[in-house]
mmCIF file of C-alpha atoms in Angstrom:
data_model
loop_
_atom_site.group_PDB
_atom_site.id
_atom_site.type_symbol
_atom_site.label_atom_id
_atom_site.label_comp_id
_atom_site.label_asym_id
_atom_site.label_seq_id
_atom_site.Cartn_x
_atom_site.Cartn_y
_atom_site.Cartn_z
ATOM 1 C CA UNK A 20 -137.508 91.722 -29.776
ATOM 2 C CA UNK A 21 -140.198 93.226 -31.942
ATOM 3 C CA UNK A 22 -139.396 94.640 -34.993
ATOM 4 C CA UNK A 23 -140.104 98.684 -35.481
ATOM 5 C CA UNK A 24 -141.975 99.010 -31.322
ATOM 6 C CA UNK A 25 -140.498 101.925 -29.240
ATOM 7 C CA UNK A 26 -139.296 101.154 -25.924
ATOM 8 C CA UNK A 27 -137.064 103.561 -23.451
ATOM 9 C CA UNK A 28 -135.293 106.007 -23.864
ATOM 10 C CA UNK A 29 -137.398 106.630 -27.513
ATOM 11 C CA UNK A 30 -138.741 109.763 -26.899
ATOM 12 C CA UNK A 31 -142.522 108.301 -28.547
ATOM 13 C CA UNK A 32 -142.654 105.880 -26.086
ATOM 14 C CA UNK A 33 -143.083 108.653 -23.593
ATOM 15 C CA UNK A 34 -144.858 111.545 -25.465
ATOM 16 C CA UNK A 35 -147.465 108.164 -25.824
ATOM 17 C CA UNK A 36 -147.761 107.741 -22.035
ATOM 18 C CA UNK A 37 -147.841 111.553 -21.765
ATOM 19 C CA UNK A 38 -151.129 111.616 -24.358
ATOM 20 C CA UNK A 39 -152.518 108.481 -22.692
ATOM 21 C CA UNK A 40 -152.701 109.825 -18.952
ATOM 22 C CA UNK A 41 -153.338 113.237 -20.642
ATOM 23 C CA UNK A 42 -150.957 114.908 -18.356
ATOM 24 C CA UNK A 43 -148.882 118.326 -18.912
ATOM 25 C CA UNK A 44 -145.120 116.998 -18.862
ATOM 26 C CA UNK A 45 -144.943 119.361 -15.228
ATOM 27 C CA UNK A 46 -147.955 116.569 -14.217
ATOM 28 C CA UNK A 47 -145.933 113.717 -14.546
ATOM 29 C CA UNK A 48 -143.510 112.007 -12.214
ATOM 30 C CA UNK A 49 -141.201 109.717 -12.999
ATOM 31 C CA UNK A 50 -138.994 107.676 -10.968
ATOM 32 C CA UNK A 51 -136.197 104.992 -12.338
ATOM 33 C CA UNK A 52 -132.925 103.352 -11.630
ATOM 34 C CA UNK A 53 -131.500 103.470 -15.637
ATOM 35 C CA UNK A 54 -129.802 107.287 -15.280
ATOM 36 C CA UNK A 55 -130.826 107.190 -19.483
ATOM 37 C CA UNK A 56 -134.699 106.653 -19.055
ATOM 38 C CA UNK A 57 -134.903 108.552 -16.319
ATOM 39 C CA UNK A 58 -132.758 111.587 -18.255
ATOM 40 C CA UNK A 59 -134.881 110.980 -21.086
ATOM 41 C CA UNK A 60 -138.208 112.049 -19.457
ATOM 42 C CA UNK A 61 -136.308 115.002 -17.523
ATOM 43 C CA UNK A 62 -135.244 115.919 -21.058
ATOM 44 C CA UNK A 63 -139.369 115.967 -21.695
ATOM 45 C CA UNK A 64 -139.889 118.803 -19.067
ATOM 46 C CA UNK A 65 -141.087 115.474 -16.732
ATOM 47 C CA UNK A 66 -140.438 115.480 -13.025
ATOM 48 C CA UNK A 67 -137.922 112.912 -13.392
ATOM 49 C CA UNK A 68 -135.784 111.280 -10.596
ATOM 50 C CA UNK A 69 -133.305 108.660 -10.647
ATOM 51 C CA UNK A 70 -133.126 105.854 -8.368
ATOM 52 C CA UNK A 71 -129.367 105.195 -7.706
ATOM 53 C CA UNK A 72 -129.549 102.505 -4.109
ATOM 54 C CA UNK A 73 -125.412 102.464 -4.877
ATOM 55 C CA UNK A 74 -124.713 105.800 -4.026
ATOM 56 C CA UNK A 75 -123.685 106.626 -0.392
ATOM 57 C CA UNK A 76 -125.699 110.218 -0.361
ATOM 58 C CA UNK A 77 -129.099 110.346 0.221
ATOM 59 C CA UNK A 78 -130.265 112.650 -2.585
ATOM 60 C CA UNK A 79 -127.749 114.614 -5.106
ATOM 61 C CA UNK A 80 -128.658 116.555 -7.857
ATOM 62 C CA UNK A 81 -126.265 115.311 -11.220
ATOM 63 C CA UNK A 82 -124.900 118.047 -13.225
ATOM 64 C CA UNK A 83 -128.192 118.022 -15.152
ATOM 65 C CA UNK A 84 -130.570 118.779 -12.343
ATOM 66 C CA UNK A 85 -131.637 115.141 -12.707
ATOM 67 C CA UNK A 86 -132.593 114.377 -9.258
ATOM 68 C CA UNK A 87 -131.309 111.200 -7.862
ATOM 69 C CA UNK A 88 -132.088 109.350 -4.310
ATOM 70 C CA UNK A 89 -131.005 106.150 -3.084
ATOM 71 C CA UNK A 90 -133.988 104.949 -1.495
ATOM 72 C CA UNK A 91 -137.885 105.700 -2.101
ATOM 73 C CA UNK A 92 -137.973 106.640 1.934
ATOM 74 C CA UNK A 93 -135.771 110.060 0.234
ATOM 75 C CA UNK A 94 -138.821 110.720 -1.907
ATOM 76 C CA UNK A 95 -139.913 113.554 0.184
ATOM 77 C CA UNK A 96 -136.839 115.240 -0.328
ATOM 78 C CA UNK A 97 -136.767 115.969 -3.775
ATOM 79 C CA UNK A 98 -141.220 116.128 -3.567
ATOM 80 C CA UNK A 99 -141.093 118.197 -0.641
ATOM 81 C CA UNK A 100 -144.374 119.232 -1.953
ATOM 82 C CA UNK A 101 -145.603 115.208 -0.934
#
């Protein structure tokens, strides 16, 4: 552990990434399986999805709009634009 260093779900550690790629928060995707990190960056105005592999449905949106697939093959589901 170090002493006084953000990690996830601190909101600096991703405004940081967000001023390092120098990205609009729309810009950015995001994709993890801890529902809290990948709620925190939704939270951020990030494209955010959570990667659940327990869940039986393919893609479900959570009462948040939090996207959430069970496999990286669904990606093009919820990035239809990809």
């Amino acid at each position: 552990s170090v002493p006084n260093f953000p990690a996830k779900p601190d909101e600096a550690v991703y405004l940081e990434a967000q001023k390092y790629m120098g990205l609009q928060p729309g810009q950015i995707y995001f994709i993890d399986d801890n529902p809290v990190y990948a709620r925190g960056a939704y939270q951020l105005g990030w494209n955010a999805i959570r990667l659940n592999r327990a869940q039986a449905l393919p893609m479900v949106k959570e009462e948040d709009k939090l996207a959430s697939i069970n496999s990286l093959t669904a990606l093009p589901q919820v990035l239809p634009e990809y």
